[in-house]
mmCIF file of C-alpha atoms in Angstrom:
data_model
loop_
_atom_site.group_PDB
_atom_site.id
_atom_site.type_symbol
_atom_site.label_atom_id
_atom_site.label_comp_id
_atom_site.label_asym_id
_atom_site.label_seq_id
_atom_site.Cartn_x
_atom_site.Cartn_y
_atom_site.Cartn_z
ATOM 1 C CA GLN A 1 -13.763 7.047 10.383
ATOM 2 C CA VAL A 2 -10.799 5.633 9.790
ATOM 3 C CA GLN A 3 -7.021 7.409 8.299
ATOM 4 C CA LEU A 4 -4.596 6.118 6.460
ATOM 5 C CA VAL A 5 -1.477 7.819 6.626
ATOM 6 C CA GLU A 6 1.950 7.044 4.495
ATOM 7 C CA SER A 7 5.474 7.810 4.931
ATOM 8 C CA GLY A 8 8.487 6.553 3.084
ATOM 9 C CA GLY A 9 7.782 7.953 -0.435
ATOM 10 C CA GLY A 10 11.032 10.565 -2.450
ATOM 11 C CA LEU A 11 13.588 10.175 -4.892
ATOM 12 C CA VAL A 12 16.021 7.167 -5.624
ATOM 13 C CA GLN A 13 18.290 6.574 -8.203
ATOM 14 C CA ALA A 14 17.237 3.373 -10.466
ATOM 15 C CA GLY A 15 18.270 0.214 -8.589
ATOM 16 C CA GLY A 16 17.681 2.384 -5.129
ATOM 17 C CA SER A 17 15.311 1.450 -2.154
ATOM 18 C CA LEU A 18 12.934 2.898 -0.732
ATOM 19 C CA ARG A 19 10.520 1.809 2.496
ATOM 20 C CA LEU A 20 6.749 2.878 2.218
ATOM 21 C CA SER A 21 4.613 2.576 5.558
ATOM 22 C CA CYS A 22 1.196 3.113 6.126
ATOM 23 C CA ALA A 23 -0.762 3.072 9.410
ATOM 24 C CA ALA A 24 -4.174 2.940 9.464
ATOM 25 C CA SER A 25 -6.029 4.546 12.878
ATOM 26 C CA GLY A 26 -9.486 5.685 14.309
ATOM 27 C CA ILE A 27 -12.506 3.082 15.004
ATOM 28 C CA ILE A 28 -11.312 -0.112 13.656
ATOM 29 C CA PHE A 29 -12.862 -3.864 14.593
ATOM 30 C CA SER A 30 -11.120 -5.769 12.423
ATOM 31 C CA ILE A 31 -9.019 -4.711 9.086
ATOM 32 C CA GLY A 32 -10.311 -7.637 5.326
ATOM 33 C CA THR A 33 -7.608 -6.202 3.159
ATOM 34 C CA MET A 34 -4.808 -3.951 3.024
ATOM 35 C CA GLY A 35 -2.215 -3.166 0.508
ATOM 36 C CA TRP A 36 -0.933 -0.481 -1.854
ATOM 37 C CA TYR A 37 -1.594 0.677 -5.027
ATOM 38 C CA ARG A 38 -0.075 2.795 -7.506
ATOM 39 C CA GLN A 39 -0.859 5.427 -10.724
ATOM 40 C CA ALA A 40 1.579 6.802 -12.644
ATOM 41 C CA PRO A 41 0.691 9.975 -14.933
ATOM 42 C CA GLY A 42 -1.364 8.948 -17.756
ATOM 43 C CA LYS A 43 -1.912 5.255 -16.429
ATOM 44 C CA GLN A 44 -4.809 3.517 -14.319
ATOM 45 C CA ARG A 45 -4.524 2.878 -10.870
ATOM 46 C CA GLU A 46 -3.381 -0.529 -10.153
ATOM 47 C CA LEU A 47 -2.682 -3.068 -7.425
ATOM 48 C CA VAL A 48 1.604 -3.396 -6.420
ATOM 49 C CA ALA A 49 1.239 -5.820 -3.411
ATOM 50 C CA GLY A 50 -1.930 -6.415 -0.552
ATOM 51 C CA PHE A 51 -2.550 -8.965 2.058
ATOM 52 C CA THR A 52 -5.935 -10.778 1.347
ATOM 53 C CA SER A 53 -8.811 -11.339 4.157
ATOM 54 C CA ALA A 54 -6.924 -14.640 4.457
ATOM 55 C CA GLY A 55 -3.587 -12.800 5.229
ATOM 56 C CA SER A 56 -1.880 -14.249 1.493
ATOM 57 C CA THR A 57 -0.529 -11.481 -0.598
ATOM 58 C CA ASN A 58 -0.466 -10.993 -3.903
ATOM 59 C CA TYR A 59 1.707 -8.575 -6.285
ATOM 60 C CA ALA A 60 1.729 -7.528 -9.353
ATOM 61 C CA ASP A 61 4.061 -9.359 -12.089
ATOM 62 C CA SER A 62 6.070 -6.576 -12.455
ATOM 63 C CA VAL A 63 7.263 -6.391 -9.099
ATOM 64 C CA LYS A 64 7.377 -9.309 -7.995
ATOM 65 C CA GLY A 65 11.106 -10.776 -6.372
ATOM 66 C CA ARG A 66 11.897 -6.910 -5.967
ATOM 67 C CA PHE A 67 9.206 -5.889 -3.931
ATOM 68 C CA THR A 68 8.171 -7.152 -0.709
ATOM 69 C CA ILE A 69 4.850 -5.832 1.822
ATOM 70 C CA ALA A 70 4.877 -7.061 5.323
ATOM 71 C CA ARG A 71 2.092 -6.185 8.119
ATOM 72 C CA ASP A 72 2.160 -5.166 11.788
ATOM 73 C CA ASN A 73 -1.463 -6.144 12.961
ATOM 74 C CA ALA A 74 -0.911 -4.978 16.257
ATOM 75 C CA LYS A 75 0.038 -1.628 14.970
ATOM 76 C CA ASN A 76 -2.607 -1.670 11.978
ATOM 77 C CA THR A 77 0.423 -1.193 9.824
ATOM 78 C CA VAL A 78 1.572 -2.189 6.366
ATOM 79 C CA TYR A 79 5.412 -1.646 4.853
ATOM 80 C CA LEU A 80 6.323 -2.026 1.543
ATOM 81 C CA GLN A 81 10.270 -2.745 0.836
ATOM 82 C CA MET A 82 10.960 -1.870 -2.639
ATOM 83 C CA ASN A 83 14.426 -2.963 -3.699
ATOM 84 C CA SER A 84 16.017 -2.608 -7.279
ATOM 85 C CA LEU A 85 13.961 0.326 -8.061
ATOM 86 C CA LYS A 86 13.204 0.892 -11.911
ATOM 87 C CA PRO A 87 12.394 4.341 -13.405
ATOM 88 C CA GLU A 88 8.768 3.127 -14.765
ATOM 89 C CA ASP A 89 8.105 2.067 -10.666
ATOM 90 C CA THR A 90 7.719 6.131 -10.459
ATOM 91 C CA ALA A 91 4.188 7.034 -9.505
ATOM 92 C CA VAL A 92 1.730 8.265 -6.868
ATOM 93 C CA TYR A 93 1.865 5.193 -4.542
ATOM 94 C CA TYR A 94 -1.754 4.896 -1.934
ATOM 95 C CA CYS A 95 -2.559 2.743 1.043
ATOM 96 C CA ASN A 96 -5.619 1.066 0.681
ATOM 97 C CA ALA A 97 -7.596 -0.741 3.647
ATOM 98 C CA VAL A 98 -11.060 -2.482 3.672
ATOM 99 C CA VAL A 99 -12.175 -1.835 7.035
ATOM 100 C CA LEU A 100 -14.840 -3.091 9.405
ATOM 101 C CA SER A 101 -15.596 -0.517 12.197
ATOM 102 C CA ASP A 102 -18.188 -2.183 14.084
ATOM 103 C CA ARG A 103 -19.879 -5.764 13.902
ATOM 104 C CA SER A 104 -22.750 -4.239 12.867
ATOM 105 C CA SER A 105 -21.615 -2.213 9.980
ATOM 106 C CA PRO A 106 -20.442 -3.417 6.292
ATOM 107 C CA TYR A 107 -16.927 -3.285 5.403
ATOM 108 C CA ASN A 108 -15.620 0.268 4.532
ATOM 109 C CA VAL A 109 -13.157 1.170 1.887
ATOM 110 C CA TYR A 110 -10.402 3.697 2.581
ATOM 111 C CA TRP A 111 -7.475 5.346 0.849
ATOM 112 C CA GLY A 112 -4.254 7.018 2.090
ATOM 113 C CA GLN A 113 -3.652 10.486 0.464
ATOM 114 C CA GLY A 114 -0.512 9.237 -1.686
ATOM 115 C CA THR A 115 3.011 9.135 -1.535
ATOM 116 C CA GLN A 116 5.136 9.928 -4.703
ATOM 117 C CA VAL A 117 7.561 7.836 -5.511
ATOM 118 C CA THR A 118 10.458 9.105 -8.529
ATOM 119 C CA VAL A 119 13.164 6.527 -9.241
ATOM 120 C CA SER A 120 15.417 8.219 -11.605
ATOM 121 C CA SER A 121 17.785 6.788 -14.977
#
């Protein structure tokens, strides 16, 4: 089993910054993709930013230029630096990882418990 533990959410004023962290632990042979999604009330969960299996990054158009994703492979951790936050960034942010636990097993998808980010106007 693999656990994803998130931290760093909170309440911030518009224009402010927050940094989210997500650490993966458990039986991990390799991590394919890892990134952040968010879900606002009444909306579908959407990709915010993530690393592909090739190591490149993807960003939602709405966060390009404001958010930066980074990773520490030695710690199986990804970070999301969020700058110039807007009220429309308010959502529950979820960490997601696709993990291979051993060579003979398929990749499995894991989600964190979610962390609330609230941006006040």
